[in-house]
Amino acid sequence: MSEAALRPAPCALRGDESRAGDRGFQDARRWEGVRLGRGSGLTCAAPGPRRLPGDPAGPGPPGRPVPRAPNAGEKFPGGGRLGLAGSGPGSGCGRSSAGPGAPPGRAGGNAPRPPPPPSLPPAAAAAALPRRGAALKGGTPPPGALAARAPRSLPLPCLRARRRGPPRRRPRRRRPAAADAAAAAASPAAADAAPGAAGGPGPRPPAPCPWRWLLLLALPAACSAPPPRPVYTNHWAVQVRGGPAEADRVAAAHGYLNLGQIGNLEDYYHFYHSKTFKRSTWSSRGPHTFLRMDPQVKWLQQQEVKRRVKRQVRSDPQALYFNDPIWSNMWYMHCGDKNSRCRSEMNVQAAWKKGYTGKNVVVTILDDGIERNHPDLAPNYDSYASYDVNGNDYDPSPRYDASNENKHGTRCAGEVAASANNSYCIVGIAYNAKIGGIRMLDGDVTDVVEAKSLGIRPNYIDIYSASWGPDDDGKTVDGPGRLAKQAFEYGIKKGRQGLGSIFVWASGNGGREGDHCSCDGYTNSIYTISVSSTTENGYKPWYLEECASTLATTYSSGAFYERKIVTTDLRQRCTDGHTGTSVSAPMVAGIIALALEANNQLTWRDVQHLLVKTSRPAHLKANDWKVNGAGYKVSHLYGFGLVDAEALVMEAKKWTAVPMQHMCVATTDKRPRSIPVVQTLRTTALTTACADHSDQRVGYLEHVVARITISHPRRGDLQIHLISPSGTKSQLLAKRLLDHSNEGFTNWEFMTVHCWGEKAEGEWTLEIQDMPSQVRNPEKQGKLKEWSLILYGTAEHPYTTFSSHQSRSRMLELSAPVLESPKSALSLPQTEVPEDEEDYTALSTHGSPSILQTSMCHPECGDKGCDGPKADQCLNCVHFSLGNVKTSRKCVSVCPLGYFGDTAARRCRRCYKGCETCSGRSPTQCLSCRRGFYHHQEMNTCVTFCPAGFYADESQKNCLKCHPSCKKCVDEPERCIVCKEGFSLARGSCIPDCEPGTYFDSELIKCGECHHTCQTCVGPSREECIHCAANFHFQDWKCVPACGEGFYPEEMPGLPHKVCRRCDESCLSCEGSSRKCSRCKVGFTLLGNTCITNHTCSNADETFCEMVKSNRLCERKLFIQFCCRTCLLAG
């Protein structure tokens, strides 16, 4: 498409609406008060054809014409035209009247009304069209109603709609909190963001709170804004019995257009109604009520716009340009190098060396599209794994704009399958895999859009990677809708020919806002693999959320001074600025692709088991690492640890499928209980894990779900924990300081993987704590209304067979004593016991091998078998042996504190004194320290106090390096108390000393140029000046060369420039003072230096007026009004 086709059409806006432009309802919460037909003053005349982002750009599904949504500029039946800001993305500001020659189906054209459905007879078709001049149903105003109310307005250029339109799933980009606060304070549109700012009748804003109420700690409801209303579209999801033909008939009978089946969901169809508003804060009525009453319609739902954001942290937007490969910049692939700061490998290169590069595996990125002609993506691009859900065509290319906003999907795709050895950009983790893209975030995201995206070609696509979700703002609780949940279930049951589609999800970037990813229904699902991030030094990134559903982690970005991820970028470029948990999901998707090449028969649950078994805590630093009842080390930050590609492919190559999944609803407690304030409510459930039902019995756990309903005056004050029978404590919810909602939770499912491998039977404990904040009335208590415990797992141990037990990766054998047979048995023939029949063979008490007893070895025993069922009776170990021959050696999966795992000898060896965990025996190989010591990050030693240039992290007992700009710091690297030369201390941070005419850019971390009219400033625009440059005056927050009409310059003490003051309200212009007018407004007459009201000039009293004149009071407006004639004679 040419640039001219994307150029905005001119339009006219009135009043405050001109500030909004045509932003496609960029934030529906700002427009929740707008009602069509109530005083909207926006009209638009688009001069020619123009393609909308929502219009079809290619062939639609075979056998069905591509439907067209109502275009901007179309007439309503009866001749009316709609003029409302935000009538569609890129629509050129709403409906307009172009010439009759404009082609139909194009934005800005005067397209004819769509004909009735073809299935109606001619008579019925004529009756189906509204009569001329009649009001439309479903809340549409009568024709011309808007034009009648629209006052005369000035033409202004119309802003083309940005992709961040109405509330929708937008990219998760985050700036540091300081930058966000500064941008919010400096934004001139901040005051226009309130509901009803465009002239609509939206809800009345809350009255400001009196200071007395604040002192009395009044309820937050008295001062909080009303909850935003949902935004409804003109699309419906409808469940119709009888097949596609019956769905077409039902749609036509009620004036709808059937856009086809929703993904692979049988009997669910996507209906579109052209006579309904494209967006409205009110759900539609009228003919839709009759559709609900149709006997063939089992269920229907008008689609709401949802917010989904890409999980990317905003960082330096500058792209890099390379002619040669930047393989060496991929630091996360080179952690084994001598000077690398990341000490633990993800072992991707080791997996490549074994021949696994992702061949014959298909990965698709669910995002804002991918640049399919990018030189690093084109060799592996798969058109059959791609689709444009937003545009309803087969080209997933992103929409280009000046800000390159739709770069997210292309960056994620490069991580997975960027081509190797092509002298361009990077090398993808699965560089021989096929890569596709589903463009679904660049428009309104509804339940239908998500369900369609999750269900595209599930028997062809192996892995779906998604790095987006609900807002990570610390107050949102949202998840997949009814259709998206069914799409997940269909994928894991029918996808990949029954093996199950693999869904990889980014865990979220709301760490700074105190968010908790258990409030995200996508990462909190048993069907998704939730992936978190760690920095190159193994620390928690500032954006990371913690929750019990996280399965594993990868490297990603950290603080602004730490390295980020290099990948492909828009416009065939490369970038070194990819950030956030958006990085981690495609990384894991690529590593899983390597495993699927090693074993393409892995089920979706096999992949989760493999990640649990092969991920390693490595050097990841967290104070909540614990060992669960099955021996797995797990954390709320990192799940089971850093992914290990080599271990994953080696394990996958020999893997035997785990037994069938069972689901057991262990308990449902519907007894209401009050939640005491500043105390803990404990409720227990004793369960047999459905032992009486063979098809439901859960012996060994995988996922555990607590479905909870709670009413509470402030949801963010709640903390919830679940304790398993083995004593493993999972944090299901942490306090969220920004969550002021009083909605509580309704059947919300909290999921944990921390009990993986444990036995399910026993007593489970649910703990709920209410810790009131200062802005809440602590006397109001919450209530636990009901909760259910749902257990997922297997009836038998998933690794009981010898063959599957043997399939552990990198199992170096331990030297073990040979089991000698008694002399009486030496003459017997040596018969080999089949591996798939017995796990170990133990001699009977009589010592005769002719009498054999078979039983299960301990899970940590290797392939040589064992002498008994305990861990200290193994002949060799799968992971490590602890102890020695004198102290009885036993097999363990993880070495205990004070020891490190020697992989070459498969032994647990003791660390140096003072070290709690270590990577070797040397004093410089400590990873963490015992009580009373601090871990020195630079030297990897344990010290009793931190040296200069470092600060003591009391939570993790580490000596951490201060920021390079800090001479001394406390508690945090950037919390400086003394700065180095060339820096100044500001709010606990050291910022560069910027020269006059520049300002400090907290996002780019450098000094930027002020506007040429500014001497000092806080930003680059002319509205962000602090002091004006020479020969400029300060007026209306801007520096101008001369004061405008109605203003006069005035010197201000302490300022290097003059300030423009407003003249008297009667003056058109003035000089030196507000009352010394030089010209008057209409209706006033200049008398001396004063403007007086026009009327018959007369005197009140001659004697009095002579006194006024003699005392030189004629210049005062009050006296002029009474002594007009005398004062005029005075000149």
Short mmCIF file of C-alpha atoms in Angstrom, two decimals, residues 1 30 353 527 538 576 610 656 679 681 804 1031 1089 1105:
data_model
loop_
_atom_site.label_atom_id
_atom_site.label_comp_id
_atom_site.label_asym_id
_atom_site.label_seq_id
_atom_site.Cartn_x
_atom_site.Cartn_y
_atom_site.Cartn_z
CA MET A 1 0.00 0.00 0.00
CA ARG A 30 -11.73 8.08 28.42
CA LYS A 353 26.36 -29.87 18.51
CA TYR A 527 -2.48 -25.49 29.42
CA GLY A 538 21.13 -14.09 37.92
CA ASP A 576 19.98 -4.94 20.76
CA LEU A 610 10.75 -32.36 30.75
CA THR A 656 8.57 -42.43 27.36
CA GLN A 679 -4.96 -12.28 61.09
CA LEU A 681 -8.00 -17.52 58.13
CA SER A 804 11.77 -44.11 31.25
CA ASN A 1031 14.57 37.57 23.20
CA ASN A 1089 -6.18 53.98 27.92
CA CYS A 1105 -18.30 64.88 36.69
#
